[in-house]
């Protein structure tokens, strides 16, 4: 019964919600069956009265049996109806369950569809982002390749022109010598040919003359003989008388013949002598040509030897360059390791001198610098004014920092410690140097004092180092920006236009900070960025920034301590041989005075400034503190960079392998005890970060 009651509730509920008429139909049919059984029992219960006529006992027995049977059947029908009812109820419940499941399924289907569509949307979004990233990557890759190709071409041209120049110098001299020798040889050959021709001509002429003379002589002899023969024939009668004449004539003819022959022989002999001399000259000339040829050969060999020497010098020079590059890489790694060992976040404390002011001094105990110079950190103790070491109620406040500079330390002493960070920025690391402290504690003196402040000294060092690196094929491009954060707004200190802090003239949207997460660089829209060429140029820019800073104050008694000033120097190095590149940033920050709201005799106008300063300084502390936690093995730690303009601007220069140095500047005077204590506590919060450093 209980079960039925339980089941009835959902059935009626189900009937109301779905297929109600059908349900009502089932109930109706059950009740009809039950009534039929009862009316049947009733009809049999009246019939025994009329059957008394047939035989009472027999009929009564049959009727009783029938009655019993009817009741049994009726009971059976009742129980069957009950069973049917139960089954129907169960069926209805199951249908309801199915409905519920279907309902749930529909709901789940809806959720699934929503998930599918959001997955599709995400995929679409991811595809878009990937596409955008890919496009960006392709673009950057293209630019890089183009840059590389350009510098490669430039390099090739330079090398080719150098080689050509070197060759031209040596080869020019040698080819001049060769051409002189060649000319000489050609001249000699020409002379030889001319002399040969001349000799041949003379020889031919002599031969011709000789043969002419011989012919002439023969002719005259023939004529004489003919005359003689005719005379003999004519004077045949007077033979004897004329025989003596004939003998005389023939002897004269003989002597003539002899003398003519002697002359010819002499001439021939002379000609032969001349010919021999010419032959000797000719062979001397040939010997000269041969020696010129051997000289030429020797010169060619010398040229080849020199070429070999040049090649070997070139190889040696390349070896030296390679070893220098290797050594430079080792130096860079060792330098960075050293900085990491010292701590990527360090805190230095500096106490300002009294500068002649006659006021009671705070009770500060410094470490003995001569003893503790190399210790990893130094300790100092500060006591409340009026307390001293012998007062039993004296409360000493002890602080520990990486370095402590007493008032006698100069800016040059201080810079010795941070010059290594300048080297790190040239090596491609991001560096931040902050000066924190109350008004008048010496922040600006530390950071920007003309000539020896950290900013001028860093710039000088950068240019000295750049010069040294040039000999190792490194070229550096330096981009400088100088800005100020005032009331959470950026002012451009290198702007050619006049800088003003008047609220009506500050446009907070003009300078937007943009971070490129791929390259890890930061830029500020519309901010003047100057390509700095040398240390003098840098000093001129610092002067301009200082001028802009001071003219930006509307009242003469206003002090620079109400804003943060940030000098940013981007150092882009490129090795023209290896094409290796380095991007580093050096940020030098003179923070606004850290005095608390209650202490600034603030009029309403100062309230906003003070709130902005306090917010950004505490954000800076929070960021460094969060970085500390993430360094200690909590990588998911949220770093609240966005809480202030200052931390957001320096996002890419804080944390990771960036180097951070915080100066906490304190006043030496007793009147400033509370502010000094606050500053030291703030610095301790920052300094706790360096506890995680490697040993
Ligand atoms: N180490 C130092 N040696 C000599 N004089 C110093 C030194 N530090 C500070 N001074 C002098 O103390 C005065 C105040 O210093 P400075 O202007 O640097 O303070 P500040 O912290 O920048 O103050 P503000 O927050 O108001 O800008 C200046 O006259 C400065 O020349
Ligand atoms: Mg200052």
XYZ file of C-alpha atoms and ligand atoms in Angstrom:
727
model
C 0.000 0.000 0.000
C 2.775 2.322 0.956
C 4.509 1.608 -2.315
C 1.333 2.315 -4.208
C 0.832 5.597 -2.455
C 4.345 6.592 -3.261
C 3.855 5.642 -6.854
C 0.608 7.531 -7.194
C 2.138 10.915 -6.724
C 4.422 10.809 -9.761
C 1.687 9.184 -11.804
C -0.716 12.042 -11.231
C 2.161 14.432 -11.769
C 3.099 12.649 -14.935
C -0.575 12.579 -16.006
C -0.751 16.304 -15.568
C 2.390 16.836 -17.586
C 1.919 14.288 -20.313
C -0.715 11.887 -21.773
C -3.277 12.719 -19.067
C -6.339 11.508 -21.004
C -4.709 8.116 -21.643
C -4.032 7.718 -17.902
C -7.597 8.610 -16.999
C -8.815 5.954 -19.461
C -6.851 3.195 -17.611
C -8.314 4.161 -14.221
C -11.815 4.140 -15.588
C -11.492 0.634 -17.084
C -10.198 -0.788 -13.750
C -13.175 0.524 -11.804
C -15.651 -0.785 -14.443
C -14.289 -4.360 -14.036
C -14.646 -4.221 -10.301
C -18.316 -3.080 -10.467
C -19.167 -5.845 -12.931
C -17.813 -8.497 -10.506
C -19.849 -7.080 -7.631
C -23.126 -6.953 -9.605
C -22.490 -10.564 -10.687
C -22.128 -11.600 -7.040
C -25.323 -9.772 -6.250
C -27.321 -11.554 -9.029
C -26.110 -14.983 -7.768
C -27.016 -14.183 -4.199
C -30.725 -13.603 -5.103
C -31.125 -16.638 -7.395
C -31.149 -19.367 -4.505
C -34.626 -18.076 -3.398
C -36.230 -19.077 -6.741
C -34.197 -22.405 -6.960
C -35.994 -23.837 -3.901
C -38.462 -25.075 -6.344
C -35.996 -27.472 -8.050
C -34.309 -29.023 -5.102
C -33.043 -26.804 -2.334
C -30.106 -28.634 -0.997
C -28.613 -29.516 -4.370
C -29.202 -26.106 -5.793
C -28.006 -24.507 -2.615
C -24.828 -26.522 -2.785
C -24.229 -25.580 -6.396
C -25.020 -21.992 -5.665
C -22.689 -21.973 -2.682
C -19.978 -23.485 -4.782
C -20.711 -20.994 -7.477
C -20.795 -18.276 -4.860
C -17.453 -19.382 -3.504
C -16.065 -19.747 -6.973
C -17.433 -16.329 -7.925
C -15.903 -14.828 -4.811
C -12.644 -16.570 -5.539
C -12.709 -15.339 -9.090
C -13.767 -11.953 -7.872
C -10.837 -11.962 -5.432
C -8.592 -13.151 -8.201
C -9.921 -10.383 -10.449
C -9.342 -7.906 -7.607
C -5.816 -9.120 -7.076
C -5.229 -9.149 -10.842
C -6.617 -5.624 -11.058
C -4.353 -4.645 -8.205
C -1.390 -6.311 -9.991
C -2.369 -4.640 -13.277
C -2.729 -1.351 -11.436
C 0.708 -1.822 -9.849
C 2.217 -2.740 -13.203
C 0.566 0.257 -14.891
C 1.792 2.480 -12.113
C 5.283 1.038 -12.467
C 5.081 1.501 -16.217
C 3.949 5.114 -15.739
C 6.822 5.628 -13.281
C 9.271 4.153 -15.737
C 7.873 6.346 -18.485
C 8.291 9.276 -16.144
C 11.858 8.204 -15.409
C 12.435 7.885 -19.153
C 10.998 11.345 -19.568
C 13.280 12.661 -16.870
C 16.269 10.968 -18.473
C 15.235 12.313 -21.875
C 14.812 15.719 -20.356
C 18.260 15.462 -18.812
C 19.606 14.129 -22.095
C 18.112 17.094 -23.934
C 19.691 19.395 -21.372
C 23.029 17.623 -21.719
C 22.673 17.718 -25.500
C 22.139 21.470 -25.239
C 25.215 21.777 -23.031
C 27.149 19.537 -25.409
C 26.050 21.660 -28.388
C 27.086 24.807 -26.535
C 30.438 23.189 -25.744
C 30.870 22.078 -29.348
C 30.128 25.574 -30.563
C 32.486 27.145 -28.016
C 35.170 24.593 -28.956
C 34.589 25.461 -32.589
C 34.794 29.132 -31.693
C 37.978 28.531 -29.727
C 39.430 26.536 -32.581
C 38.503 29.309 -34.927
C 40.033 31.838 -32.572
C 43.126 29.668 -32.149
C 43.393 29.297 -35.901
C 43.156 33.074 -36.283
C 45.719 33.656 -33.551
C 48.007 31.038 -35.047
C 47.547 32.606 -38.442
C 48.297 36.052 -37.009
C 51.313 34.704 -35.141
C 52.449 32.860 -38.223
C 52.073 36.017 -40.314
C 54.003 37.967 -37.722
C 56.662 35.274 -37.582
C 56.898 35.168 -41.377
C 57.167 38.934 -41.502
C 59.856 39.041 -38.854
C 61.642 36.141 -40.466
C 61.516 37.914 -43.794
C 62.826 41.104 -42.219
C 65.584 39.180 -40.466
C 66.539 37.352 -43.661
C 66.473 40.597 -45.591
C 68.603 42.272 -42.949
C 71.019 39.360 -42.938
C 71.194 39.331 -46.687
C 71.820 43.030 -46.788
C 74.558 42.847 -44.240
C 75.960 39.756 -45.966
C 76.094 41.601 -49.263
C 77.652 44.579 -47.530
C 80.169 42.293 -45.888
C 80.954 40.547 -49.158
C 81.451 43.864 -50.875
C 83.744 45.096 -48.121
C 85.795 41.875 -48.150
C 85.962 41.812 -51.938
C 87.030 45.424 -52.091
C 89.645 44.812 -49.378
C 91.000 41.770 -51.172
C 90.924 43.592 -54.465
C 92.674 46.525 -52.908
C 95.381 44.316 -51.385
C 95.819 42.450 -54.630
C 95.685 45.597 -56.646
C 98.419 47.074 -54.510
C 100.771 44.079 -54.835
C 99.718 42.997 -58.262
C 99.792 46.545 -59.590
C 103.437 46.862 -58.615
C 104.316 43.456 -59.998
C 102.383 43.885 -63.192
C 104.107 47.226 -63.675
C 107.453 45.454 -63.363
C 106.266 42.676 -65.663
C 105.013 45.109 -68.240
C 108.311 47.046 -68.065
C 110.196 43.806 -68.594
C 107.866 42.800 -71.387
C 108.345 46.146 -73.050
C 112.085 45.769 -72.686
C 111.915 42.286 -74.123
C 109.754 43.467 -77.032
C 112.157 46.321 -77.633
C 115.104 43.934 -77.600
C 113.337 41.536 -79.926
C 112.460 44.379 -82.207
C 116.089 45.594 -82.116
C 117.280 42.071 -82.858
C 114.925 41.751 -85.812
C 115.960 45.164 -87.125
C 119.634 44.346 -86.697
C 119.104 40.973 -88.419
C 117.373 42.694 -91.266
C 120.109 45.310 -91.422
C 122.825 42.655 -91.451
C 121.045 40.632 -94.065
C 120.638 43.724 -96.191
C 124.335 44.549 -95.801
C 125.354 40.973 -96.551
C 123.206 40.867 -99.661
C 124.566 44.235 -100.761
C 128.125 43.094 -100.190
C 127.512 39.922 -102.129
C 125.905 41.888 -104.946
C 128.801 44.384 -105.024
C 131.288 41.580 -104.950
C 129.656 39.690 -107.752
C 129.258 42.924 -109.755
C 132.936 43.645 -109.284
C 133.836 40.113 -110.291
C 131.644 40.349 -113.371
C 133.144 43.733 -114.222
C 136.651 42.371 -113.786
C 135.865 39.342 -115.867
C 134.411 41.504 -118.566
C 137.433 43.810 -118.609
C 139.744 40.791 -118.653
C 137.782 39.275 -121.480
C 137.983 42.537 -123.384
C 141.713 42.849 -122.762
C 142.200 39.307 -123.872
C 140.143 39.943 -126.963
C 142.154 43.059 -127.734
C 145.346 41.161 -127.195
C 144.213 38.321 -129.390
C 143.254 40.790 -132.140
C 146.555 42.565 -131.719
C 148.366 39.164 -132.007
C 146.346 38.372 -135.045
C 146.880 41.861 -136.474
C 150.547 41.937 -135.661
C 151.345 38.445 -136.840
C 154.191 39.688 -138.951
C 155.917 41.529 -136.268
C 155.659 38.671 -133.797
C 159.102 38.835 -132.375
C 159.253 42.533 -132.195
C 156.111 42.574 -130.396
C 156.773 39.455 -128.201
C 158.442 41.545 -125.529
C 155.530 43.927 -125.658
C 153.246 40.941 -125.397
C 155.184 39.541 -122.450
C 155.077 42.904 -120.777
C 151.409 43.169 -121.403
C 150.715 39.648 -120.158
C 152.840 40.213 -117.011
C 150.948 43.427 -116.344
C 147.746 41.550 -116.926
C 148.825 38.889 -114.394
C 149.780 41.445 -111.791
C 146.414 43.162 -112.309
C 144.652 39.907 -111.825
C 146.539 39.169 -108.607
C 145.931 42.555 -107.065
C 142.203 42.419 -107.906
C 141.931 38.967 -106.360
C 143.721 40.110 -103.182
C 141.335 43.017 -102.826
C 138.292 40.758 -103.157
C 139.707 38.304 -100.662
C 140.318 41.111 -98.173
C 136.774 42.461 -98.598
C 135.347 38.989 -98.147
C 137.438 38.457 -95.039
C 136.239 41.790 -93.604
C 132.632 40.903 -94.342
C 133.008 37.548 -92.577
C 134.515 39.301 -89.546
C 131.594 41.742 -89.445
C 129.148 38.864 -89.767
C 130.852 37.039 -86.841
C 130.596 40.183 -84.671
C 126.909 40.533 -85.545
C 126.378 36.843 -84.684
C 127.997 37.408 -81.314
C 125.781 40.455 -80.720
C 122.789 38.387 -81.744
C 123.622 35.594 -79.294
C 124.251 38.231 -76.573
C 120.765 39.614 -77.263
C 119.280 36.121 -77.152
C 121.043 35.499 -73.844
C 119.519 38.818 -72.585
C 116.050 37.682 -73.649
C 116.571 34.303 -71.936
C 117.687 36.012 -68.715
C 114.646 38.386 -68.916
C 112.472 35.338 -69.338
C 113.996 33.673 -66.274
C 113.596 36.972 -64.346
C 109.958 37.044 -65.380
C 109.569 33.465 -64.251
C 111.198 34.287 -60.884
C 108.867 37.287 -60.479
C 105.851 35.094 -61.219
C 107.040 32.665 -58.596
C 107.451 35.543 -56.127
C 103.882 36.696 -56.862
C 102.574 33.155 -56.258
C 104.568 32.976 -53.028
C 103.152 36.324 -51.896
C 99.633 35.145 -52.696
C 100.233 32.087 -50.568
C 101.520 34.266 -47.723
C 98.480 36.559 -47.993
C 96.203 33.508 -47.834
C 97.994 32.132 -44.800
C 97.802 35.570 -43.073
C 94.112 35.648 -43.868
C 93.653 32.156 -42.381
C 95.593 33.175 -39.272
C 93.521 36.337 -38.922
C 90.306 34.282 -39.220
C 91.623 31.887 -36.544
C 92.429 34.802 -34.242
C 88.960 36.243 -34.829
C 87.340 32.918 -34.091
C 89.269 32.487 -30.870
C 88.442 36.098 -29.883
C 84.754 35.455 -30.514
C 84.958 32.297 -28.442
C 86.718 34.113 -25.616
C 84.140 36.928 -25.760
C 81.309 34.386 -25.470
C 83.024 32.750 -22.468
C 83.571 36.158 -20.874
C 79.896 37.042 -21.382
C 78.717 33.792 -19.808
C 81.120 34.088 -16.871
C 80.128 37.703 -16.332
C 76.449 36.795 -16.240
C 77.130 33.843 -13.946
C 78.987 36.211 -11.629
C 76.060 38.638 -11.628
C 73.657 35.774 -10.901
C 75.866 34.611 -8.052
C 75.795 38.126 -6.648
C 72.004 38.057 -7.025
C 69.750 39.199 -9.881
C 68.056 41.557 -7.439
C 70.366 43.512 -5.134
C 69.895 46.330 -2.680
C 72.495 48.931 -1.735
C 72.005 51.383 1.104
C 73.587 54.855 0.904
C 73.674 57.489 3.597
C 73.839 61.107 2.541
C 76.515 63.390 4.078
C 75.335 66.279 6.258
C 76.567 68.804 3.668
C 77.388 71.238 6.462
C 73.887 71.265 8.035
C 74.114 71.642 11.831
C 71.302 69.321 12.972
C 71.293 66.392 15.445
C 72.349 63.187 13.747
C 70.572 59.848 13.728
C 72.220 56.991 15.594
C 73.437 54.768 12.722
C 76.178 52.135 13.029
C 77.896 51.170 9.794
C 79.978 48.114 9.032
C 83.740 48.556 8.866
C 84.200 48.812 5.099
C 87.865 47.854 5.237
C 86.954 44.521 6.870
C 83.670 43.619 5.231
C 84.340 44.708 1.685
C 84.068 41.239 0.170
C 81.313 39.826 2.351
C 78.110 38.848 0.498
C 76.057 41.250 2.593
C 76.592 43.942 5.180
C 74.752 44.849 8.327
C 73.862 48.171 9.874
C 72.087 49.155 13.090
C 69.873 52.198 13.618
C 68.518 53.375 17.011
C 65.776 55.777 17.985
C 67.046 59.328 18.595
C 68.034 59.702 22.244
C 68.845 56.001 22.605
C 72.436 54.891 22.761
C 74.272 51.617 23.161
C 74.350 51.867 26.959
C 70.676 52.575 27.430
C 68.991 49.335 28.499
C 65.688 50.437 26.838
C 67.397 51.138 23.527
C 65.721 49.314 20.615
C 68.242 48.519 17.912
C 66.876 48.055 14.395
C 69.202 45.841 12.457
C 69.224 45.742 8.640
C 71.246 43.777 6.157
C 71.975 44.773 2.524
C 74.263 43.679 -0.298
C 76.330 46.849 0.138
C 76.195 49.762 2.519
C 77.802 53.054 1.562
C 78.460 55.460 4.426
C 78.332 59.214 3.861
C 82.044 59.372 2.957
C 81.570 57.199 -0.147
C 81.727 59.098 -3.412
C 79.658 58.528 -6.547
C 82.762 56.984 -8.137
C 82.964 54.425 -5.287
C 79.308 53.624 -5.823
C 79.645 53.328 -9.599
C 82.412 50.711 -9.243
C 79.729 48.394 -7.927
C 77.202 48.996 -10.689
C 79.507 49.272 -13.699
C 79.234 45.491 -14.085
C 75.515 45.861 -14.680
C 76.268 48.253 -17.539
C 78.393 45.464 -19.031
C 75.404 43.099 -18.607
C 73.193 45.474 -20.593
C 75.767 45.436 -23.416
C 75.756 41.644 -23.192
C 72.027 41.673 -23.966
C 70.387 41.655 -20.545
C 67.779 44.068 -19.227
C 68.926 46.106 -16.241
C 67.042 48.383 -13.828
C 68.733 50.672 -11.317
C 66.381 52.487 -8.890
C 67.055 55.182 -6.306
C 64.491 55.019 -3.498
C 64.267 57.297 -0.466
C 62.625 60.297 1.121
C 62.973 63.812 -0.254
C 66.464 65.186 0.136
C 68.079 61.797 0.859
C 70.364 62.013 -2.205
C 68.542 60.051 -4.942
C 69.097 62.622 -7.675
C 72.660 63.181 -6.467
C 73.286 59.447 -6.793
C 71.578 58.979 -10.157
C 72.037 62.166 -12.086
C 74.758 64.333 -10.484
C 76.569 66.050 -13.333
C 79.717 64.199 -14.352
C 79.751 61.393 -11.793
C 76.093 60.364 -11.216
C 75.149 56.821 -12.213
C 73.509 58.006 -15.456
C 76.473 60.043 -16.811
C 79.015 57.444 -15.664
C 76.987 54.586 -17.186
C 76.800 56.400 -20.508
C 80.556 57.024 -20.484
C 81.205 53.368 -19.740
C 78.806 52.215 -22.441
C 80.671 54.220 -25.077
C 84.085 53.021 -23.818
C 82.942 49.408 -23.962
C 81.334 49.872 -27.369
C 84.713 51.066 -28.680
C 86.458 47.966 -27.301
C 83.792 45.709 -28.753
C 84.191 47.318 -32.173
C 87.595 45.625 -32.458
C 85.765 42.334 -31.996
C 83.445 43.067 -34.954
C 80.535 44.285 -32.797
C 78.520 47.271 -33.890
C 76.156 48.902 -31.396
C 73.181 51.134 -31.942
C 72.036 53.073 -28.879
C 68.537 54.513 -28.555
C 67.758 56.729 -25.588
C 64.499 57.929 -24.058
C 64.036 60.077 -20.984
C 60.614 60.298 -19.416
C 58.861 61.181 -16.240
C 55.838 59.598 -14.553
C 53.807 62.258 -12.802
C 50.394 61.449 -11.301
C 50.398 58.199 -13.310
C 50.861 60.147 -16.562
C 53.903 60.025 -18.817
C 55.788 63.212 -19.759
C 58.441 63.213 -22.489
C 61.607 64.889 -21.187
C 63.320 64.843 -24.602
C 60.377 66.433 -26.342
C 61.248 69.457 -28.470
C 57.945 70.990 -27.273
C 57.655 72.543 -23.827
C 56.885 69.979 -21.093
C 54.137 70.907 -18.655
C 52.654 69.189 -15.612
C 49.534 71.298 -15.700
C 46.557 68.845 -15.584
C 44.888 70.634 -18.491
C 47.927 70.000 -20.682
C 48.529 66.355 -19.804
C 46.999 63.937 -22.286
C 47.122 60.494 -20.647
C 46.289 58.764 -23.948
C 49.157 60.322 -25.858
C 51.825 58.032 -24.449
C 50.772 54.398 -24.465
C 53.012 51.620 -23.175
C 53.251 48.665 -25.566
C 54.963 45.364 -24.898
C 56.012 43.012 -27.653
C 55.835 39.631 -25.949
C 57.606 37.873 -28.817
C 60.751 40.008 -28.789
C 60.397 41.017 -25.109
C 60.734 44.707 -25.953
C 58.782 47.707 -24.704
C 57.891 50.910 -26.503
C 55.937 54.038 -25.643
C 53.931 55.619 -28.452
C 54.853 59.203 -29.388
C 57.798 59.232 -26.971
C 60.926 60.894 -28.373
C 63.623 58.309 -28.998
C 67.086 59.569 -29.866
C 69.855 57.594 -31.543
C 72.848 58.479 -29.345
C 76.146 58.690 -31.207
C 78.720 59.433 -28.525
C 79.192 60.373 -24.867
C 79.056 64.135 -25.581
C 75.765 63.713 -27.418
C 74.444 61.759 -24.434
C 75.459 64.530 -22.008
C 73.686 67.120 -24.161
C 70.517 64.997 -23.987
C 70.788 64.705 -20.198
C 71.055 68.507 -19.977
C 67.980 68.912 -22.189
C 66.031 66.463 -19.999
C 67.079 68.287 -16.818
C 66.042 71.586 -18.372
C 62.669 70.169 -19.430
C 62.238 68.700 -15.968
C 62.830 71.940 -14.149
C 60.753 74.091 -16.518
C 57.813 71.695 -16.154
C 57.165 72.882 -12.605
C 54.751 75.739 -12.450
C 55.816 77.036 -9.039
C 59.367 77.871 -8.110
C 59.215 76.022 -4.783
C 58.053 72.777 -6.355
C 60.584 70.025 -6.241
C 61.454 67.261 -8.641
C 60.739 64.697 -5.939
C 57.051 64.555 -6.941
C 57.658 62.390 -10.019
C 59.666 59.347 -11.108
C 62.251 60.098 -13.774
C 63.354 57.236 -15.993
C 66.263 57.175 -18.405
C 65.942 54.247 -20.805
C 68.802 53.176 -23.045
C 68.282 50.412 -25.595
C 71.515 48.739 -26.678
C 71.310 46.811 -29.927
C 74.526 44.962 -30.752
C 75.285 43.121 -33.995
C 78.379 41.122 -34.835
C 79.175 41.872 -38.458
C 81.074 38.592 -38.838
C 78.888 36.066 -37.037
C 75.615 38.038 -37.451
C 74.918 37.355 -33.771
C 72.680 39.992 -32.178
C 72.154 41.248 -28.623
C 69.325 43.394 -27.272
C 69.753 44.877 -23.820
C 68.052 47.723 -21.970
C 69.490 49.876 -19.237
C 66.833 51.667 -17.138
C 68.073 54.241 -14.625
C 65.264 55.421 -12.365
C 65.230 58.339 -9.927
C 62.088 57.575 -7.921
C 59.778 60.162 -6.381
C 60.286 60.964 -2.679
C 58.856 58.206 -0.520
C 57.564 60.317 2.439
C 54.208 59.277 3.733
C 50.958 61.122 3.293
C 50.710 62.260 6.904
C 54.186 63.771 6.699
C 53.800 65.844 3.611
C 52.383 69.146 4.735
C 50.070 68.535 1.910
C 47.549 70.945 0.734
C 44.692 69.480 -1.293
C 46.601 69.863 -4.547
C 49.410 67.687 -3.197
C 47.104 64.944 -2.044
C 46.663 63.397 -5.485
C 50.410 63.512 -6.163
C 51.211 61.821 -2.872
C 48.614 59.120 -3.395
C 49.924 58.395 -6.891
C 53.505 58.232 -5.593
C 52.637 55.930 -2.702
C 50.611 53.651 -4.945
C 53.371 53.271 -7.492
C 56.098 52.780 -4.880
C 54.121 50.103 -3.077
C 53.349 48.461 -6.458
C 57.070 48.378 -7.144
C 57.619 46.670 -3.781
C 54.784 44.208 -4.526
C 56.135 43.344 -7.978
C 59.633 42.668 -6.681
C 58.204 40.697 -3.791
C 56.054 38.591 -6.172
C 59.099 38.017 -8.355
C 60.890 36.819 -5.262
C 58.157 34.267 -4.626
C 58.170 33.040 -8.223
C 61.961 32.686 -8.054
C 61.507 30.591 -4.979
C 59.660 27.998 -7.047
C 56.125 29.361 -7.429
C 56.063 29.953 -11.169
C 52.290 30.502 -11.271
C 52.621 33.497 -8.953
C 50.787 36.522 -10.399
C 53.087 39.507 -10.834
C 50.983 42.685 -10.473
C 52.797 44.747 -13.122
C 49.580 46.522 -14.133
C 49.048 48.111 -10.726
C 51.110 51.170 -11.653
C 52.514 52.877 -14.750
C 56.041 52.487 -13.412
C 55.898 48.712 -12.990
C 53.989 48.248 -16.241
C 56.563 50.308 -18.125
C 59.431 48.260 -16.655
C 57.640 44.898 -17.004
C 60.214 43.459 -19.427
C 63.142 44.674 -17.325
C 62.059 43.123 -14.036
C 62.230 39.402 -13.285
C 63.607 36.475 -15.287
C 67.278 36.938 -16.042
C 66.974 40.739 -15.734
C 69.225 42.490 -13.241
C 67.732 44.849 -10.674
C 69.595 47.139 -8.326
C 67.814 49.277 -5.738
C 69.592 52.097 -3.921
C 67.912 52.998 -0.688
C 69.070 56.526 0.071
C 68.714 57.629 3.683
C 69.144 60.890 5.552
C 71.791 61.175 8.287
C 69.580 63.374 10.511
C 67.713 62.396 13.677
C 64.610 64.328 12.583
C 64.216 61.944 9.656
C 64.426 58.795 11.828
C 60.880 57.571 11.082
C 61.201 58.039 7.323
C 64.625 56.403 7.400
C 63.139 53.435 9.253
C 60.325 53.187 6.657
C 62.773 53.327 3.776
C 64.961 50.627 5.322
C 61.907 48.411 5.895
C 60.795 48.846 2.289
C 64.310 48.006 1.088
C 64.389 44.948 3.336
C 61.202 43.687 1.685
C 62.915 44.073 -1.695
C 66.189 42.666 -0.437
C 64.533 39.504 0.852
C 64.299 38.567 -2.825
C 68.036 38.173 -3.059
C 67.995 35.497 -0.378
C 67.096 33.031 -3.070
C 70.279 33.639 -4.962
C 72.590 30.811 -5.852
C 75.641 30.109 -3.795
N 76.491 61.924 -1.468
C 76.297 63.250 -1.457
N 77.347 64.073 -1.415
C 77.175 65.409 -1.408
N 75.979 66.018 -1.443
C 74.895 65.251 -1.496
C 74.991 63.834 -1.508
N 73.747 63.324 -1.564
C 72.913 64.393 -1.583
N 73.594 65.533 -1.558
C 73.016 66.868 -1.550
O 71.839 66.817 -0.788
C 70.801 67.583 -1.391
C 69.568 66.711 -1.644
O 69.934 65.672 -2.520
P 69.049 65.214 -3.741
O 68.467 66.359 -4.461
O 69.851 64.262 -4.506
O 67.904 64.483 -2.963
P 66.691 63.682 -3.574
O 66.589 62.407 -2.839
O 66.792 63.599 -5.025
O 65.491 64.570 -3.203
P 64.083 64.696 -3.934
O 63.321 63.446 -3.618
O 63.463 65.863 -3.300
O 64.340 64.856 -5.375
C 71.366 68.162 -2.663
O 71.791 69.467 -2.411
C 72.568 67.281 -2.944
O 73.569 67.994 -3.629
Mg 65.578 64.265 -6.577
